Coordinates of C-alpha atoms in Angstrom, one line a residue:
X1 CA -2.8 -37.0 -61.0
X2 CA -0.7 -38.1 -58.0
X3 CA 2.0 -35.8 -59.2
X4 CA -0.3 -32.8 -59.1
X5 CA -1.5 -33.7 -55.6
X6 CA 2.1 -34.0 -54.5
X7 CA 3.0 -30.6 -55.9
X8 CA 0.0 -29.0 -54.3
X9 CA 0.8 -30.6 -50.9
X10 CA 4.4 -29.5 -51.2
X11 CA 3.3 -26.0 -52.0
X12 CA 1.0 -25.8 -49.0
X13 CA 3.7 -27.2 -46.7
X14 CA 6.3 -24.7 -48.1
X15 CA 3.8 -21.8 -47.6
X16 CA 3.2 -22.9 -44.0
X17 CA 6.9 -23.1 -43.4
X18 CA 7.5 -19.6 -44.9
X19 CA 4.6 -18.2 -42.8
X20 CA 6.0 -19.8 -39.6
X21 CA 9.5 -18.4 -40.3
X22 CA 8.0 -15.0 -41.0
X23 CA 5.9 -14.9 -37.8
X24 CA 8.9 -16.0 -35.9
X25 CA 11.0 -13.2 -37.4
X26 CA 8.3 -10.6 -36.7
X27 CA 7.8 -11.8 -33.1
X28 CA 11.6 -11.3 -32.5
X29 CA 11.6 -7.9 -34.2
X30 CA 8.5 -6.4 -32.5
X31 CA 7.3 -6.6 -28.9
X32 CA 3.7 -7.8 -29.2
X33 CA 1.9 -9.6 -26.4
X34 CA -1.8 -10.3 -25.8
X35 CA -3.1 -10.9 -22.3
X36 CA -6.1 -13.2 -22.5
X37 CA -6.5 -13.5 -18.7
X38 CA -9.8 -12.2 -17.3
X39 CA -8.2 -10.0 -14.6
X40 CA -5.4 -8.8 -17.0
X41 CA -2.7 -10.0 -14.6
X42 CA 0.1 -9.8 -17.2
X43 CA -0.8 -6.3 -18.3
X44 CA 1.2 -3.4 -16.9
X45 CA -0.7 -0.1 -16.1
X46 CA 0.0 2.8 -18.3
X47 CA 1.7 4.9 -15.6
X48 CA 4.1 2.0 -15.0
X49 CA 4.9 1.7 -18.8
X50 CA 5.4 5.5 -19.0
X51 CA 7.9 5.4 -16.1
X52 CA 9.8 2.5 -17.5
X53 CA 10.1 4.1 -20.9
X54 CA 12.0 7.0 -19.3
X55 CA 14.7 4.9 -17.8
X56 CA 18.0 5.9 -19.4
X57 CA 20.4 3.2 -18.1
X58 CA 20.3 -0.4 -16.8
X59 CA 18.5 -1.5 -13.7
X60 CA 19.6 -4.6 -11.9
X61 CA 17.2 -6.7 -9.8
X62 CA 18.3 -9.5 -7.4
X63 CA 15.3 -11.6 -6.3
X64 CA 15.8 -13.8 -3.2
X65 CA 12.5 -15.7 -3.5
X66 CA 13.6 -18.8 -5.4
X67 CA 13.9 -22.6 -5.1
X68 CA 12.4 -25.8 -6.3
X69 CA 11.3 -26.6 -2.7
X70 CA 9.0 -23.6 -2.3
X71 CA 5.3 -24.5 -1.6
X72 CA 2.8 -23.9 -4.3
X73 CA 1.6 -20.5 -3.1
X74 CA 5.2 -19.1 -3.0
X75 CA 5.9 -20.6 -6.4
X76 CA 2.9 -18.6 -7.7
X77 CA 4.5 -15.5 -6.1
X78 CA 7.9 -16.3 -7.6
X79 CA 6.3 -16.9 -11.0
X80 CA 4.3 -13.6 -10.7
X81 CA 7.6 -11.7 -10.0
X82 CA 9.3 -13.3 -13.0
X83 CA 6.4 -12.5 -15.3
X84 CA 6.3 -8.9 -14.1
X85 CA 10.0 -8.5 -14.6
X86 CA 9.7 -10.0 -18.1
X87 CA 7.1 -7.4 -18.9
X88 CA 9.4 -4.7 -17.5
X89 CA 12.2 -6.0 -19.7
X90 CA 10.0 -6.0 -22.8
X91 CA 8.9 -2.4 -22.1
X92 CA 12.4 -1.0 -21.5
X93 CA 14.2 -2.9 -24.4
X94 CA 16.0 -5.1 -21.9
X95 CA 17.2 -2.4 -19.6
X96 CA 15.8 -4.4 -16.7
X97 CA 18.3 -7.2 -15.7
X98 CA 17.2 -9.7 -13.1
X99 CA 18.5 -12.8 -11.4
X100 CA 16.7 -15.2 -9.0
X101 CA 18.9 -16.4 -6.2
X102 CA 18.2 -19.6 -4.4
X103 CA 20.2 -19.1 -1.2
X104 CA 20.1 -22.9 -0.3
X105 CA 21.4 -24.0 -3.7
X106 CA 24.0 -21.2 -4.3
X107 CA 25.3 -20.9 -0.8
X108 CA 26.2 -24.3 0.7
X109 CA 27.9 -23.1 3.8
X110 CA 25.4 -22.6 6.6
X111 CA 27.5 -19.8 8.2
X112 CA 27.7 -17.8 5.0
X113 CA 24.1 -18.3 4.4
X114 CA 23.1 -17.0 7.8
X115 CA 25.4 -14.0 7.4
X116 CA 23.7 -13.1 4.1
X117 CA 20.2 -13.6 5.6
X118 CA 21.2 -11.2 8.5
X119 CA 22.6 -8.6 6.0
X120 CA 19.4 -8.7 3.9
X121 CA 17.2 -8.6 7.0
X122 CA 19.0 -5.4 8.1
X123 CA 18.1 -3.8 4.8
X124 CA 14.4 -4.4 5.4
X125 CA 13.6 -7.8 3.8
X126 CA 12.1 -9.7 6.7
X127 CA 13.0 -13.4 6.7
X128 CA 9.9 -15.7 6.8
X129 CA 9.7 -19.2 8.1
X130 CA 7.6 -21.6 5.9
X131 CA 7.0 -25.3 5.8
X132 CA 8.3 -27.0 2.6
X133 CA 8.8 -30.5 1.4
X134 CA 12.4 -31.8 1.3
X135 CA 13.2 -35.4 0.3
X136 CA 9.5 -36.2 0.8
X137 CA 9.4 -34.8 4.3
X138 CA 7.9 -31.5 5.7
X139 CA 10.7 -29.2 6.9
X140 CA 10.9 -25.6 8.0
X141 CA 13.0 -23.3 5.9
X142 CA 13.8 -19.6 6.0
X143 CA 13.0 -17.6 2.9
X144 CA 13.7 -14.0 1.9
X145 CA 10.5 -12.8 0.1
X146 CA 12.1 -9.7 -1.4
X147 CA 14.5 -8.2 -3.9
X148 CA 17.3 -5.6 -4.0
X149 CA 17.1 -3.2 -6.9
X150 CA 20.2 -1.4 -8.1
X151 CA 20.5 1.6 -10.4
X152 CA 23.8 3.4 -11.1
X153 CA 25.4 3.8 -7.6
X154 CA 22.1 3.4 -5.6
X155 CA 20.2 0.4 -4.4
X156 CA 16.8 -0.1 -2.7
X157 CA 15.5 -3.3 -1.0
X158 CA 11.8 -4.2 -1.3
X159 CA 9.7 -6.6 0.7
X160 CA 7.3 -8.5 -1.6
X161 CA 5.1 -10.3 1.0
X162 CA 2.9 -7.4 1.9
X163 CA -0.8 -7.8 2.6
X164 CA -3.3 -7.9 5.4
X165 CA -1.8 -10.1 8.1
X166 CA -5.3 -11.1 9.4
X167 CA -6.2 -12.8 6.2
X168 CA -5.5 -16.5 5.5
X169 CA -2.1 -17.5 4.2
X170 CA -3.6 -18.1 0.7
X171 CA -5.3 -14.7 0.7
X172 CA -2.1 -12.9 1.9
X173 CA -0.1 -14.5 -0.9
X174 CA -2.7 -13.5 -3.4
X175 CA -2.5 -9.9 -2.1
X176 CA 1.3 -10.1 -2.5
X177 CA 0.9 -11.2 -6.1
X178 CA -1.5 -8.2 -6.7
X179 CA 1.1 -5.8 -5.3
X180 CA 4.2 -7.1 -7.2
X181 CA 4.0 -4.5 -10.0
X182 CA 3.5 -1.6 -7.7
X183 CA 6.3 -2.6 -5.3
X184 CA 8.9 -3.1 -8.0
X185 CA 7.8 -0.1 -10.1
X186 CA 7.7 2.2 -7.1
X187 CA 11.2 1.2 -6.1
X188 CA 12.5 1.8 -9.7
X189 CA 10.8 5.1 -9.7
X190 CA 12.5 6.2 -6.5
X191 CA 15.9 5.3 -7.9
X192 CA 15.5 6.8 -11.3
X193 CA 13.3 9.9 -11.0
X194 CA 14.9 13.3 -11.6
X195 CA 12.2 15.9 -10.7
X196 CA 10.4 15.8 -7.4
X197 CA 7.3 17.6 -6.2
X198 CA 7.4 19.8 -3.2
X199 CA 5.8 19.3 0.2
X200 CA 5.7 21.9 3.0
X201 CA 5.7 21.2 6.7
X202 CA 4.6 23.9 9.1
X203 CA 7.3 24.3 11.8
X204 CA 5.6 27.0 13.8
X205 CA 2.4 25.1 14.7
X206 CA 3.8 21.9 16.2
X207 CA 6.4 21.2 18.9
X208 CA 6.7 17.6 17.9
X209 CA 10.3 16.5 18.5
X210 CA 12.3 15.9 15.3
X211 CA 13.2 12.4 16.5
X212 CA 9.5 11.4 16.2
X213 CA 9.3 12.6 12.6
X214 CA 12.5 10.9 11.4
X215 CA 11.0 7.8 9.7
X216 CA 8.3 9.8 8.0
X217 CA 10.7 12.4 6.6
X218 CA 13.1 9.7 5.4
X219 CA 10.3 7.8 3.6
X220 CA 8.9 10.9 1.9
X221 CA 12.3 12.3 0.9
X222 CA 12.8 9.3 -1.4
X223 CA 10.1 10.7 -3.8
X224 CA 9.6 14.3 -2.8
X225 CA 11.4 17.5 -1.8
X226 CA 10.4 18.5 1.7
X227 CA 10.5 22.1 3.0
X228 CA 10.0 23.5 6.5
X229 CA 7.6 26.4 6.3
X230 CA 7.1 29.2 8.8
X231 CA 3.5 29.9 7.9
X232 CA 3.3 33.2 9.7
X233 CA 6.3 34.5 7.7
X234 CA 5.1 33.3 4.3
X235 CA 2.8 35.6 2.3
X236 CA 1.4 32.6 0.4
X237 CA 2.0 28.9 -0.1
X238 CA 2.7 29.3 -3.8
X239 CA 5.4 27.0 -5.2
X240 CA 4.4 24.0 -3.1
X241 CA 2.5 21.1 -4.5
X242 CA 1.2 19.9 -1.1
X243 CA 1.2 20.8 2.6
X244 CA 1.5 18.2 5.4
X245 CA -0.1 19.3 8.7
X246 CA 1.1 16.9 11.4
X247 CA -0.1 16.9 14.9
X248 CA -0.4 20.7 15.5
X249 CA -0.6 21.7 19.1
X250 CA -1.6 25.4 18.8
X251 CA -4.4 27.2 17.1
X252 CA -3.9 28.6 13.6
X253 CA -4.3 32.3 13.2
X254 CA -7.0 33.6 10.9
X255 CA -4.4 34.9 8.5
X256 CA -2.7 31.6 8.3
X257 CA -6.0 29.8 7.9
X258 CA -6.7 32.0 5.0
X259 CA -3.4 31.0 3.3
X260 CA -4.3 27.3 3.8
X261 CA -7.8 27.9 2.4
X262 CA -6.5 29.7 -0.7
X263 CA -3.8 27.1 -1.3
X264 CA -6.5 24.3 -1.4
X265 CA -9.0 26.3 -3.5
X266 CA -6.3 27.0 -6.1
X267 CA -5.6 23.3 -6.5
X268 CA -3.0 22.6 -3.8
X269 CA -3.1 19.2 -2.1
X270 CA -3.2 18.8 1.7
X271 CA -2.9 16.2 4.4
X272 CA -4.2 16.9 7.9
X273 CA -3.4 14.6 10.9
X274 CA -5.0 16.4 13.8
X275 CA -6.0 15.4 17.4
X276 CA -9.5 17.0 18.2
X277 CA -8.9 15.7 21.7
X278 CA -5.8 16.1 23.9
X279 CA -4.9 13.5 26.5
X280 CA -2.8 14.1 29.6
X281 CA -1.6 11.4 32.0
X282 CA -2.9 11.5 35.5
X283 CA -0.5 9.2 37.3
X284 CA -1.3 5.5 37.3
X285 CA -5.0 6.0 37.2
X286 CA -5.3 6.8 33.5
X287 CA -5.5 9.9 31.3
X288 CA -7.6 13.0 31.2
X289 CA -9.1 13.8 27.8
X290 CA -10.3 17.3 26.8
X291 CA -11.4 18.9 23.6
X292 CA -8.8 20.8 21.7
X293 CA -9.2 23.0 18.6
X294 CA -6.5 24.2 16.2
X295 CA -9.0 26.7 14.7
X296 CA -9.5 24.7 11.5
X297 CA -13.0 23.3 12.4
X298 CA -14.9 25.9 10.4
X299 CA -12.7 25.4 7.4
X300 CA -13.2 21.7 7.5
X301 CA -17.0 22.2 8.0
X302 CA -17.1 24.3 4.8
X303 CA -15.4 21.5 3.0
X304 CA -17.9 18.9 4.3
X305 CA -16.2 17.4 7.3
X306 CA -16.7 17.7 11.1
X307 CA -14.1 16.4 13.6
X308 CA -15.8 15.3 16.8
X309 CA -14.3 16.0 20.2
X310 CA -14.7 12.4 21.4
X311 CA -12.6 9.3 21.8
X312 CA -13.2 6.1 19.8
X313 CA -13.1 2.8 21.8
X314 CA -12.9 -0.2 19.5
X315 CA -13.2 -3.6 21.3
X316 CA -12.6 -5.9 18.4
X317 CA -8.9 -5.4 17.9
X318 CA -6.5 -3.1 19.8
X319 CA -2.9 -2.8 20.8
X320 CA -1.8 -3.8 24.3
X321 CA 0.0 -1.7 26.8
X322 CA 1.8 -2.7 30.1
X323 CA -0.4 -2.4 33.2
X324 CA -0.2 -3.2 36.8
X325 CA -2.7 -6.1 37.2
X326 CA -2.0 -6.7 40.9
X327 CA 0.8 -7.3 43.4
X328 CA 2.7 -10.5 44.4
X329 CA 3.8 -9.6 47.9
X330 CA 5.2 -6.0 47.6
X331 CA 6.1 -6.4 43.9
X332 CA 3.6 -5.2 41.2
X333 CA 2.7 -7.6 38.4
X334 CA 3.0 -6.0 35.1
X335 CA 1.2 -7.5 32.1
X336 CA 0.3 -6.5 28.6
X337 CA -3.4 -5.7 28.4
X338 CA -5.4 -4.7 25.3
X339 CA -6.2 -1.0 25.4
X340 CA -9.3 -0.3 23.2
X341 CA -8.3 3.4 22.9
X342 CA -5.4 2.2 20.8
X343 CA -7.4 0.5 18.0
X344 CA -5.8 -1.5 15.2
X345 CA -7.8 -0.4 12.2
X346 CA -8.4 -3.2 9.8
X347 CA -11.5 -1.9 7.9
X348 CA -10.9 0.4 4.9
X349 CA -12.9 2.3 2.3
X350 CA -12.8 1.5 -1.4
X351 CA -9.7 3.4 -2.4
X352 CA -6.4 2.7 -4.1
X353 CA -4.7 4.2 -1.0
X354 CA -5.9 1.4 1.3
X355 CA -6.1 -1.6 -1.2
X356 CA -4.5 -4.7 0.4
X357 CA -3.3 -2.6 3.4
X358 CA -2.3 -4.2 6.7
X359 CA -3.8 -2.9 10.0
X360 CA -3.0 0.7 11.0
X361 CA -2.1 1.5 14.6
X362 CA -3.9 4.5 16.1
X363 CA -3.6 6.2 19.5
X364 CA -6.6 7.9 21.0
X365 CA -8.4 8.6 17.7
X366 CA -11.6 10.6 17.3
X367 CA -14.4 10.2 14.9
X368 CA -15.3 12.2 11.8
X369 CA -18.8 13.0 10.4
X370 CA -19.7 14.4 7.0
X371 CA -21.8 17.4 6.3
X372 CA -23.4 18.6 3.1
X373 CA -20.9 20.2 0.6
X374 CA -21.4 20.7 -3.1
X375 CA -19.1 19.2 -5.7
X376 CA -17.0 17.3 -3.1
X377 CA -16.7 13.5 -3.2
X378 CA -16.0 12.0 0.2
X379 CA -14.3 8.6 0.5
X380 CA -13.8 6.9 3.9
X381 CA -10.3 5.6 4.3
X382 CA -9.9 4.3 7.9
X383 CA -13.0 2.7 9.7
X384 CA -13.5 1.0 13.0
X385 CA -15.2 -2.3 13.6
X386 CA -18.9 -2.5 14.6
X387 CA -18.0 -3.1 18.2
X388 CA -17.3 0.4 19.3
X389 CA -18.2 2.9 22.1
X390 CA -17.8 6.7 21.9
X391 CA -16.5 8.6 24.9
X392 CA -17.5 12.3 24.8
X393 CA -15.0 14.7 26.3
X394 CA -14.0 16.1 28.7
X395 CA -13.7 12.8 30.5
X396 CA -11.3 10.7 32.6
X397 CA -10.1 7.5 30.9
X398 CA -9.3 4.9 33.6
X399 CA -6.8 2.2 32.9
X400 CA -9.0 -0.2 35.0
X401 CA -11.5 -0.4 32.1
X402 CA -8.9 -2.3 30.0
X403 CA -9.2 -5.4 32.2
X404 CA -13.0 -5.7 31.8
X405 CA -14.4 -8.5 29.7
X406 CA -15.7 -7.8 26.2
X407 CA -19.5 -7.3 26.2
X408 CA -20.8 -7.0 22.6
X409 CA -24.2 -5.8 23.9
X410 CA -22.5 -2.6 25.2
X411 CA -20.6 -1.9 22.0
X412 CA -23.4 -0.3 20.0
X413 CA -21.9 2.7 18.4
X414 CA -21.3 0.8 15.1
X415 CA -18.7 1.6 12.4
X416 CA -17.0 4.9 12.7
X417 CA -14.7 6.7 10.3
X418 CA -11.4 8.2 11.4
X419 CA -10.0 9.4 8.0
X420 CA -11.6 10.8 4.9
X421 CA -10.4 11.6 1.3
X422 CA -12.1 14.6 -0.1
X423 CA -12.0 15.3 -3.9
X424 CA -13.5 18.1 -6.0
X425 CA -13.7 21.8 -6.4
X426 CA -13.5 23.4 -3.0
X427 CA -15.3 26.6 -2.2
X428 CA -13.4 29.0 0.0
X429 CA -14.5 29.4 3.6
X430 CA -13.8 33.1 3.3
X431 CA -16.3 33.6 0.3
X432 CA -18.7 35.6 2.3
X433 CA -16.2 37.0 4.8
X434 CA -13.6 38.9 2.7
X435 CA -14.6 42.4 1.5
X436 CA -13.5 44.3 -1.6
X437 CA -11.8 46.8 0.7
X438 CA -9.5 44.0 2.0
X439 CA -6.1 44.2 0.3
X440 CA -6.1 40.5 -0.2
X441 CA -9.3 40.7 -2.3
X442 CA -7.4 41.3 -5.6
X443 CA -5.9 37.8 -5.5
X444 CA -8.8 36.1 -3.6
X445 CA -10.3 33.0 -5.2
X446 CA -13.8 31.8 -4.1
X447 CA -13.5 28.7 -6.4
X448 CA -10.8 27.8 -8.8
X449 CA -9.2 24.4 -9.5
X450 CA -10.1 20.9 -8.4
X451 CA -8.1 19.5 -5.5
X452 CA -7.7 16.6 -3.1
X453 CA -7.2 16.6 0.7
X454 CA -7.1 13.9 3.4
X455 CA -8.2 14.6 6.9
X456 CA -7.5 12.1 9.8
X457 CA -8.6 12.5 13.4
X458 CA -5.4 11.1 14.8
X459 CA -2.3 13.3 15.0
X460 CA -0.1 10.4 16.1
X461 CA -0.6 8.1 13.0
X462 CA 2.4 9.5 11.0
X463 CA 4.7 9.8 14.0
X464 CA 7.2 7.1 15.1
X465 CA 7.9 6.1 18.7
X466 CA 11.3 6.3 20.4
X467 CA 13.4 3.7 22.2
X468 CA 13.8 5.6 25.5
X469 CA 16.9 3.7 26.6
X470 CA 18.9 4.0 23.5
X471 CA 17.2 7.4 22.4
X472 CA 16.8 6.0 18.9
X473 CA 13.8 6.3 16.7
X474 CA 11.7 3.3 16.0
X475 CA 10.1 2.5 12.6
X476 CA 6.9 4.3 11.8
X477 CA 4.0 2.0 12.9
X478 CA 6.2 -0.2 15.1
X479 CA 4.6 -1.4 18.3
X480 CA 7.4 -1.8 20.8
X481 CA 5.4 -4.2 23.0
X482 CA 4.1 -6.6 20.3
X483 CA 7.3 -6.1 18.2
X484 CA 5.0 -5.8 15.1
X485 CA 5.2 -3.1 12.5
X486 CA 1.8 -2.0 11.3
X487 CA 1.0 -0.3 8.0
X488 CA 1.1 3.4 9.2
X489 CA 4.0 4.1 6.9
X490 CA 2.4 2.5 3.9
X491 CA -0.9 4.4 4.5
X492 CA 0.9 7.8 4.7
X493 CA 3.1 7.1 1.6
X494 CA 0.1 5.8 -0.4
X495 CA -1.9 8.9 0.6
X496 CA 0.8 11.3 -0.5
X497 CA 1.3 9.4 -3.8
X498 CA -2.4 9.5 -4.5
X499 CA -2.7 13.2 -3.9
X500 CA 0.3 14.3 -5.9
X501 CA 0.4 11.6 -8.6
X502 CA -3.1 10.3 -9.1
X503 CA -2.1 9.0 -12.6
X504 CA 1.2 7.7 -11.3
X505 CA 2.5 4.3 -10.1
X506 CA -0.1 4.3 -7.3
X507 CA -2.7 3.4 -10.0
X508 CA -1.1 -0.1 -10.2
X509 CA -2.2 -0.8 -6.6
X510 CA -5.8 -1.3 -7.9
X511 CA -4.8 -4.5 -9.7
X512 CA -6.9 -7.4 -8.6
X513 CA -6.1 -11.1 -9.2
X514 CA -9.0 -13.3 -8.4
X515 CA -8.4 -16.1 -6.0
X516 CA -9.8 -19.4 -7.4
X517 CA -9.3 -22.0 -4.7
X518 CA -9.8 -25.7 -5.5
X519 CA -12.7 -27.6 -3.8
X520 CA -10.7 -29.7 -1.3
X521 CA -13.6 -32.0 -0.6
X522 CA -14.2 -32.7 -4.3
X523 CA -10.5 -33.4 -4.8
X524 CA -10.4 -35.8 -1.9
X525 CA -13.4 -37.8 -3.1
X526 CA -12.8 -37.8 -6.8
X527 CA -9.0 -37.3 -7.2
X528 CA -8.6 -40.2 -9.7
X529 CA -11.4 -38.9 -11.9
X530 CA -10.0 -35.4 -12.2
X531 CA -6.4 -36.7 -12.8
X532 CA -7.7 -38.8 -15.6
X533 CA -9.7 -35.9 -17.1
X534 CA -6.6 -33.6 -16.9
X535 CA -4.4 -36.3 -18.5
X536 CA -6.7 -37.7 -21.2
X537 CA -8.8 -34.8 -22.4
X538 CA -5.8 -32.8 -23.9
X539 CA -4.6 -35.9 -25.7
X540 CA -8.2 -36.6 -26.9
X541 CA -8.6 -33.1 -28.3
X542 CA -5.3 -33.4 -30.1
X543 CA -6.3 -36.7 -31.6
X544 CA -9.6 -35.3 -32.8
X545 CA -7.9 -32.3 -34.3
X546 CA -5.4 -34.6 -36.1
X547 CA -8.2 -36.8 -37.5
X548 CA -10.1 -33.7 -38.7
X549 CA -7.0 -32.4 -40.4
X550 CA -6.3 -35.8 -42.0
X551 CA -9.9 -36.0 -43.2
X552 CA -9.8 -32.5 -44.7
X553 CA -6.6 -33.2 -46.6
X554 CA -7.9 -36.6 -47.9
X555 CA -11.2 -35.0 -49.0
X556 CA -9.5 -32.1 -50.7
X557 CA -6.7 -33.9 -52.6
X558 CA -7.9 -37.6 -53.0

């Protein structure tokens, strides 16, 4: 009897070993992963997977966020980067090669380390000071929260600590974790893509100096082919995937407006950054603001949007400009004073374009209202705070108003929208205007394909400032007084990506990782209890399972 029991037990153990070896072999032969997390944090989006599967040679990634002394939040970010790169490796059959570099462990010489930090900072990975524990003491260390991605003979740095800078440090780190997939995948796409979509810029309707467009052009050229277009000399806009209308300073002719209308109706994408109000300096007193039309108002109205000829004054958060606040003797006293006509927009609509975006820097923006239009979905993108005033033009804007104290009772205009995303099947503005006798009638479309357009009532948003002394362009979104770079570049880039590749890498920006903070008061009061639970419960469960297994075996064979 005992011999039979022994044989059966041996058979069961042998079968278990064979099953274990078989599962191990299958797991090594096939990539099979299951993400049991509620927010699917370890699952790549389908567009990311499709992009990775088309990589034809190795990609190398050097991550500079590493080290045992990193605080918990940054360790979470480091782990999220590693897990994402592991998923990338699995999807590409190990064509993604990565290495984490701890600059304090690998580079002992302080001078060499500082030289490396400076080199990487010049590439766009901003060094960040954090407080970390070293030998039981809190010390400040400099970290590089970014990576350099190399493919063939090209390389691209990426900054991985992006997020809304007004949030708490914990929330910013969580936003950075949410954006890891997008930032890395977008960089790999820039390095590896072979075909690019085409964007046209109208050169005959704007006298904006080239030096103020440099950063925008350099950013978009990484993913798209850009073409200067003389609209008056072009019969149609066929062949382009999108048009970019940036700060026009002269009215569009009816013929050129017709070309834009037909381009959109036929499915072409468009971005409009337009100033409905022009401002002119009037010495040291301020600026004179007057309505300005580029003859697209009726087109926009047909599509469901009205640009207002006013100026938005947002008192909650704005950039500062230097002003003369008085004299000491004969010398003027210049100080930086918040200028509410330069709002820092930190409220956004529910869109992939603006998810986890930092504040956007605007200059003399106007407001936008919506009007009825069939089959068009309108999504607000940039919105003011509730503490606003509206200045109708023409009007004089005095610099003296900047020094006045904030009075919430006077800021009653409420939340206003400065930029909208419009999606749907657009009906032509010329539907009831063009006649069969018109030679254009044969190719005219009243309605055709669905499209997407973005309209923003600030022509300066996509333009960069210039260092007047050095005559060098500054980064897009950079405020030369506060020395902070706002998210203008990210907003424009995300907007273009969304219009031209709605099913592309931009989709991964919608990933959300829930922040589950611990109850600090509970931890402080009952730390010993929770430590005991975390330590004893797992062992207790294992013990119970072991007893159940032993009981089952005894009952079956004895």
